[in-house]
Coordinates of C-alpha atoms and ligand atoms in Angstrom, one line a residue:
M122 CA -18.5 6.1 47.9
E123 CA -16.0 8.1 49.9
K124 CA -13.1 9.9 48.2
K125 CA -12.1 8.3 44.9
L126 CA -8.6 6.9 45.2
T127 CA -5.8 7.8 42.7
F128 CA -2.8 5.5 42.6
L129 CA 0.5 5.6 40.8
G130 CA 1.5 2.1 39.4
I131 CA 5.0 1.1 38.4
E132 CA 6.0 -2.0 36.4
T133 CA 9.5 -3.2 35.6
S134 CA 9.3 -7.0 35.8
C135 CA 10.7 -7.7 32.4
D136 CA 11.4 -5.5 29.3
E137 CA 8.8 -2.8 29.6
T138 CA 9.4 0.3 31.8
A139 CA 5.9 1.4 32.7
A140 CA 4.1 3.9 34.9
S141 CA 0.4 4.8 35.1
V142 CA -2.0 6.9 37.1
V143 CA -5.4 5.3 37.8
Q144 CA -8.4 6.6 39.5
E145 CA -11.4 4.7 40.9
N146 CA -14.8 5.1 39.3
S147 CA -17.8 5.0 41.6
D148 CA -19.2 1.9 39.7
G149 CA -16.3 -0.4 40.6
T150 CA -14.3 0.2 37.4
A151 CA -11.4 2.6 37.0
K152 CA -10.4 5.5 34.9
V153 CA -6.8 5.3 33.5
L154 CA -5.5 8.9 33.6
S155 CA -2.2 7.9 32.0
N156 CA -0.6 4.7 30.8
I157 CA 3.0 5.1 29.7
V158 CA 4.9 2.0 28.5
S159 CA 8.4 2.3 27.2
S160 CA 9.3 -0.9 25.4
Q161 CA 12.9 -2.0 25.0
I162 CA 12.2 -3.9 21.7
K163 CA 15.2 -2.2 20.0
E164 CA 17.6 -3.1 22.8
H165 CA 16.7 -6.8 22.7
K166 CA 15.9 -7.3 19.0
K167 CA 19.5 -8.3 18.0
F168 CA 19.6 -11.0 20.7
G169 CA 16.1 -12.3 19.8
G170 CA 15.1 -12.2 23.5
V171 CA 15.3 -10.3 26.7
V172 CA 18.8 -9.9 28.2
P173 CA 18.3 -9.2 32.0
E174 CA 21.3 -6.9 32.5
I175 CA 20.5 -4.8 29.4
A176 CA 16.8 -4.7 30.5
A177 CA 17.8 -3.6 34.0
R178 CA 20.1 -0.8 32.7
A179 CA 17.3 0.5 30.4
H180 CA 14.9 0.6 33.4
V181 CA 17.4 2.6 35.4
E182 CA 17.9 5.0 32.6
N183 CA 14.1 5.5 31.8
I184 CA 12.2 5.1 35.0
D185 CA 12.3 8.7 36.4
F186 CA 11.3 10.1 33.0
I187 CA 8.5 7.5 32.6
I188 CA 7.0 8.2 36.1
Q189 CA 7.2 12.0 35.5
K190 CA 5.5 11.5 32.1
A191 CA 2.7 9.4 33.7
L192 CA 2.1 12.2 36.3
D193 CA 2.2 15.0 33.7
K194 CA -0.2 13.2 31.3
S195 CA -2.6 12.6 34.2
N196 CA -2.4 16.3 35.2
K197 CA -1.5 15.1 38.7
K198 CA 1.4 16.0 41.0
I199 CA 2.9 13.4 43.3
N200 CA 1.1 15.0 46.3
H201 CA -2.3 14.3 44.6
I202 CA -1.5 10.6 44.6
D203 CA -3.1 8.5 47.4
G204 CA -0.8 5.5 47.1
I205 CA 1.9 3.8 45.1
A206 CA 1.9 0.3 43.8
A207 CA 4.8 -1.5 42.2
T208 CA 5.4 -5.0 40.8
A209 CA 7.4 -7.1 43.3
G210 CA 7.4 -10.3 41.3
P211 CA 7.4 -12.7 39.5
G212 CA 10.0 -11.5 37.0
L213 CA 13.7 -10.7 36.6
V214 CA 15.0 -9.7 40.0
V215 CA 17.5 -7.1 38.6
C216 CA 14.6 -5.5 36.7
L217 CA 12.0 -5.8 39.5
N218 CA 14.3 -4.0 41.9
V219 CA 14.4 -0.8 39.8
G220 CA 10.7 -0.1 39.8
Y221 CA 10.1 -1.5 43.3
N222 CA 12.8 0.6 45.0
I223 CA 11.8 3.8 43.3
G224 CA 8.2 3.2 44.2
K225 CA 9.0 2.4 47.8
S226 CA 11.3 5.5 48.1
L227 CA 8.6 7.8 46.6
A228 CA 6.1 6.4 49.0
K229 CA 8.4 6.9 51.9
F230 CA 9.3 10.5 51.1
G231 CA 5.7 11.4 50.4
A232 CA 4.4 9.4 53.5
K233 CA 2.0 7.5 51.2
P234 CA 0.9 3.8 51.4
F235 CA 3.0 1.5 49.3
L236 CA 1.7 -1.8 47.9
S237 CA 3.8 -4.7 46.5
I238 CA 1.9 -6.2 43.7
N239 CA 2.1 -9.7 42.1
H240 CA 2.4 -9.1 38.3
L241 CA 0.1 -12.1 37.7
E242 CA -2.6 -10.6 39.9
G243 CA -2.2 -7.4 38.0
H244 CA -3.0 -9.3 34.7
T245 CA -5.8 -11.3 36.4
L246 CA -7.6 -8.1 37.6
S247 CA -6.9 -6.1 34.4
P248 CA -10.3 -6.7 32.7
G249 CA -11.9 -5.0 35.7
I250 CA -10.5 -1.7 34.7
E251 CA -13.1 -1.4 32.0
N252 CA -15.7 -4.0 33.0
K253 CA -17.8 -4.6 36.0
I254 CA -16.9 -8.2 36.9
S255 CA -17.7 -9.9 40.2
F256 CA -15.9 -12.9 41.8
P257 CA -15.8 -15.8 41.2
Y258 CA -14.7 -15.8 37.6
L259 CA -12.6 -18.1 35.3
V260 CA -9.2 -16.7 34.1
L261 CA -6.9 -17.8 31.3
L262 CA -3.6 -16.0 31.8
V263 CA -1.4 -16.3 28.7
S264 CA 1.8 -14.4 28.6
G265 CA 5.5 -14.8 27.7
G266 CA 6.4 -16.5 31.0
H267 CA 3.1 -18.0 32.2
S268 CA 0.1 -19.9 31.0
Q269 CA -2.5 -20.9 33.5
F270 CA -6.2 -21.4 34.1
L271 CA -7.3 -20.0 37.5
I272 CA -10.6 -19.6 39.4
A273 CA -10.5 -16.1 40.8
K274 CA -12.6 -16.6 43.9
G275 CA -11.8 -13.1 45.4
L276 CA -8.9 -10.7 45.8
N277 CA -5.8 -12.7 46.9
N278 CA -7.8 -15.9 46.5
Y279 CA -6.9 -17.8 43.4
K280 CA -7.1 -21.5 42.6
Q281 CA -5.0 -22.7 39.8
I282 CA -6.7 -25.5 37.9
G283 CA -4.3 -25.8 35.0
T284 CA -0.9 -24.6 33.8
T285 CA 1.7 -25.4 31.2
I286 CA 4.0 -28.3 32.0
D287 CA 6.8 -26.8 29.7
D288 CA 6.6 -23.7 27.5
A289 CA 4.2 -20.7 28.0
V290 CA 1.9 -19.8 25.1
G291 CA 3.7 -16.5 24.4
E292 CA 7.0 -18.3 24.6
A293 CA 5.8 -20.7 21.9
F294 CA 4.9 -17.8 19.7
D295 CA 8.3 -16.1 20.4
K296 CA 10.2 -19.4 19.6
T297 CA 8.2 -20.0 16.4
A298 CA 8.9 -16.4 15.2
K299 CA 12.6 -17.0 15.9
I300 CA 12.6 -20.4 14.1
L301 CA 10.8 -18.8 11.1
D302 CA 12.9 -15.6 11.3
L303 CA 9.7 -13.5 11.4
G304 CA 11.1 -10.8 13.7
Y305 CA 10.9 -9.8 17.3
P306 CA 8.7 -9.6 19.4
G307 CA 7.4 -12.9 18.2
G308 CA 3.7 -12.9 19.0
P309 CA 2.6 -9.9 17.0
S310 CA 4.8 -11.0 14.0
V311 CA 3.5 -14.6 13.9
E312 CA 0.0 -13.1 14.0
R313 CA 0.8 -10.8 11.1
F314 CA 2.4 -13.4 8.9
A315 CA -0.1 -16.0 9.7
K316 CA -2.7 -13.9 7.9
K317 CA -0.8 -14.5 4.7
G318 CA -0.8 -18.3 5.2
K319 CA -3.1 -21.3 5.0
K320 CA -3.9 -22.5 8.4
D321 CA -4.5 -26.1 7.4
S322 CA -1.3 -26.6 5.4
Y323 CA 0.7 -28.4 8.1
K324 CA -0.6 -31.0 10.6
L325 CA 1.1 -30.2 13.9
P326 CA 0.9 -32.2 17.2
L327 CA -1.7 -31.3 19.9
P328 CA 0.3 -32.5 23.0
I329 CA -1.7 -33.9 26.0
I330 CA -4.9 -32.8 24.3
N331 CA -6.9 -35.7 25.6
K332 CA -5.2 -36.0 29.1
G333 CA -4.0 -33.8 31.9
G334 CA -7.2 -31.9 32.4
C335 CA -6.7 -28.3 31.5
N336 CA -3.0 -28.4 31.7
L337 CA -1.1 -27.5 28.6
S338 CA 2.1 -28.7 26.9
L339 CA 3.7 -26.9 24.0
A340 CA 7.3 -28.0 23.8
G341 CA 6.5 -30.8 21.3
L342 CA 4.6 -28.4 19.1
K343 CA 7.6 -26.1 18.9
T344 CA 10.0 -29.0 18.1
D345 CA 7.7 -30.1 15.3
V346 CA 7.6 -26.5 13.9
L347 CA 11.5 -26.6 14.0
R348 CA 11.6 -29.9 12.2
K349 CA 9.1 -28.8 9.5
S350 CA 10.8 -25.4 9.0
K351 CA 13.9 -27.2 7.7
N352 CA 12.1 -28.2 4.5
I353 CA 10.8 -24.7 3.8
T354 CA 12.0 -23.1 0.6
T355 CA 9.5 -20.3 -0.1
N356 CA 8.1 -17.4 1.9
Q357 CA 4.6 -18.8 1.3
E358 CA 5.5 -22.0 3.0
K359 CA 6.8 -20.0 5.9
Y360 CA 3.5 -18.1 6.2
N361 CA 1.6 -21.4 5.9
L362 CA 3.7 -22.9 8.8
A363 CA 3.1 -19.7 10.9
A364 CA -0.7 -20.0 10.2
S365 CA -0.8 -23.7 11.0
F366 CA 1.1 -23.1 14.3
Q367 CA -1.4 -20.4 15.3
E368 CA -4.3 -22.6 14.3
T369 CA -2.9 -25.4 16.5
I370 CA -2.5 -23.1 19.5
N371 CA -6.2 -22.1 18.9
K372 CA -7.3 -25.8 18.9
I373 CA -5.3 -26.4 22.1
L374 CA -6.7 -23.3 23.9
V375 CA -10.3 -24.0 22.8
K376 CA -10.2 -27.6 24.0
K377 CA -8.5 -26.8 27.3
T378 CA -10.8 -23.8 27.9
E379 CA -13.8 -26.1 27.5
I380 CA -12.3 -28.4 30.1
A381 CA -11.5 -25.5 32.4
M382 CA -15.1 -24.3 32.1
Q383 CA -16.4 -27.7 33.1
E384 CA -14.1 -27.7 36.1
F385 CA -15.4 -24.2 37.0
D386 CA -19.0 -25.4 36.8
N387 CA -18.1 -28.4 39.0
E388 CA -16.5 -26.2 41.6
I389 CA -18.7 -23.1 41.6
S390 CA -22.5 -23.4 41.8
S391 CA -24.0 -20.2 40.5
N392 CA -27.1 -19.2 38.8
S393 CA -25.7 -15.8 37.7
L394 CA -23.9 -15.2 34.4
K395 CA -20.4 -16.7 34.6
S396 CA -17.5 -14.7 33.4
F397 CA -14.3 -15.9 31.6
V398 CA -11.5 -13.4 31.3
V399 CA -8.5 -13.8 29.0
V400 CA -5.5 -11.8 30.0
G401 CA -1.7 -11.3 29.3
G402 CA 0.1 -10.4 26.1
V403 CA -1.3 -13.3 24.0
A404 CA -4.8 -12.1 24.8
A405 CA -4.1 -9.4 22.1
N406 CA -4.2 -12.0 19.4
E407 CA -7.3 -11.6 17.2
S408 CA -7.8 -15.2 16.1
I409 CA -7.4 -16.4 19.7
R410 CA -9.9 -13.8 20.8
N411 CA -12.4 -15.0 18.2
N412 CA -12.0 -18.7 19.0
L413 CA -12.3 -18.2 22.7
K414 CA -15.4 -16.0 22.2
K415 CA -17.0 -18.9 20.3
I416 CA -16.3 -21.6 22.9
S417 CA -17.5 -19.2 25.6
R418 CA -20.9 -18.8 23.8
K419 CA -21.2 -22.5 23.6
M420 CA -20.4 -23.0 27.2
N421 CA -22.6 -20.1 28.5
F422 CA -19.8 -17.9 29.7
R423 CA -19.5 -14.1 29.2
C424 CA -16.0 -13.7 27.6
I425 CA -14.1 -10.6 28.5
F426 CA -10.8 -9.3 27.1
P427 CA -9.0 -6.2 28.3
S428 CA -8.4 -3.6 25.6
K429 CA -5.1 -4.3 23.9
E430 CA -3.2 -1.6 25.8
F431 CA -3.9 -3.6 29.0
C432 CA -3.1 -7.1 27.6
G433 CA 0.7 -6.7 27.4
D434 CA 2.7 -5.5 30.4
N435 CA 1.5 -2.2 31.7
A436 CA 1.4 -0.3 35.0
A437 CA -2.3 0.5 34.9
M438 CA -3.1 -3.0 36.0
I439 CA -0.6 -2.7 38.8
A440 CA -2.1 0.6 40.0
W441 CA -5.5 -0.9 39.8
A442 CA -4.5 -4.0 41.8
G443 CA -3.0 -1.6 44.3
I444 CA -6.2 0.4 44.7
Q445 CA -8.2 -2.8 45.2
R446 CA -5.8 -4.3 47.7
F447 CA -5.6 -1.0 49.6
R448 CA -9.4 -0.9 49.8
K449 CA -9.4 -4.4 51.3
K450 CA -6.4 -3.6 53.5
L451 CA -4.4 -6.4 51.9
F452 CA -0.9 -5.2 52.5
E453 CA 2.2 -7.4 52.0
K454 CA 4.5 -7.6 55.0
E455 CA 6.9 -4.6 55.8
N456 CA 10.0 -6.6 55.1
E457 CA 8.8 -7.6 51.6
I458 CA 11.4 -8.2 48.9
V459 CA 11.1 -8.8 45.2
R460 CA 10.9 -12.4 44.0
S461 CA 11.5 -14.2 40.7
R462 CA 8.9 -16.8 41.5
W463 CA 5.6 -15.9 43.1
P464 CA 2.6 -18.2 42.2
L465 CA -0.9 -16.8 42.7
D466 CA -2.0 -20.1 44.2
K467 CA 0.8 -21.2 46.5
D468 CA -0.8 -24.7 47.0
A469 CA -0.8 -25.5 43.2
P470 CA 1.6 -28.3 42.3
F471 CA 4.7 -27.3 40.4
L472 CA 4.2 -29.2 37.1
K473 CA 7.6 -29.0 35.5
G474 CA 10.5 -31.3 35.2
P475 CA 11.3 -34.9 34.2
G476 CA 9.1 -37.8 35.4
L477 CA 5.9 -35.8 35.4
K478 CA 2.8 -38.0 35.2
L479 CA -0.5 -36.5 34.1
Ligands
KG4_775 O1 2.0 -10.2 29.3 P1 3.2 -9.9 28.5 O2 3.3 -8.6 27.8 O3 4.5 -10.2 29.3 C1 4.7 -11.2 30.2 O4 4.2 -11.1 31.3 O5 5.3 -12.2 29.7 O6 3.2 -11.0 27.4 C2 4.2 -11.1 26.4 C3 4.0 -12.2 25.5 C4 5.1 -12.4 24.5 O7 5.5 -13.8 24.5 C5 4.5 -12.0 23.2 O8 5.0 -12.6 22.0 C6 3.0 -12.4 23.4 O9 2.8 -12.0 24.7 N1 2.2 -11.7 22.5 C7 1.4 -12.2 21.5 C8 0.8 -11.2 20.8 N2 1.1 -10.0 21.4 C9 2.0 -10.3 22.4 N3 1.2 -13.5 21.2 C10 0.4 -13.8 20.2 N4 -0.3 -12.9 19.4 C11 -0.1 -11.5 19.7 N5 -0.7 -10.6 19.0
ZN776 ZN1 2.9 -9.9 32.0

């Protein structure tokens, strides 16, 4: 390979201010030289969720320091960097603008290439930092704002085969944590308290489990958790409900993954080992990891999770997406702006709203 590229990545799409320096390896994976993530948990905790204006202000206050820290930790100066990649969507526009504008300005002053990155593509490519994976592969992206099954056919070439018709999986964890008063952020606290509970104590609904292909629906589950929470009188019952909720999510994800794998097999004829990658914040959940590993073995897929530091929002995945796009000369247009909505598969139907038929 010619010179190994080193990119600076910047991520400010929601409540994490992140910067990272990533260098290509010659085997197609990457070396993360620094991965700095400043979480705003404290700022949003009292509101039980992300407040966009507070998040944007925290990004403005932190971003210079976080970028400098990422450069220092990697032992690189800005003039050693070959290109800059920043998240341009989807996300909160006031937040995206902070990282995007500073990235663009740094690139302009340093006369370096600048790449606008889709946050969802960052997640989708994140397992490739540590693993050699070739296209096509099946993706389950489960985060706070998105839940979808995709066939990653190539860079910039994604087919969405399933999505949530209401709440995202991370959102369901966050809402359940709020209902049960387990603390913020919701996903990790539900996982922690679920360990103290019995997972078969409550029977919760499995919405659209036998219809709608590999689409998901979680709003009914959350409503039932809310209803059942009203009769809770002890901490043990609370942990039991958290455990039952997590178990129900597992059942839904396992069944829908099985369907997605069948769809992948129908669409892609391949004799080589098939890969299934699970990405996004929820991919950090141990019980979900174990269950998805089991179904992958049954369905003959190699199941790959990023290390936990690359599951939640981070800028290493953005730098890495930038390097790969730069190599393939996949630049967004010059007059690019940040966007709140930016589907990876622009032909996928928008499956939300009343009157939806599955
Ligand atoms: O990918 P991410 O950091 O941000 C978005 O792009 O949304 O995902 C955040 C989501 C949150 O909803 C959070 O509660 C969930 O991922 N999450 C988890 C766990 N860790 C984070 N959900 C379940 N179990 C976890 N251990
Ligand atoms: Zn994310």
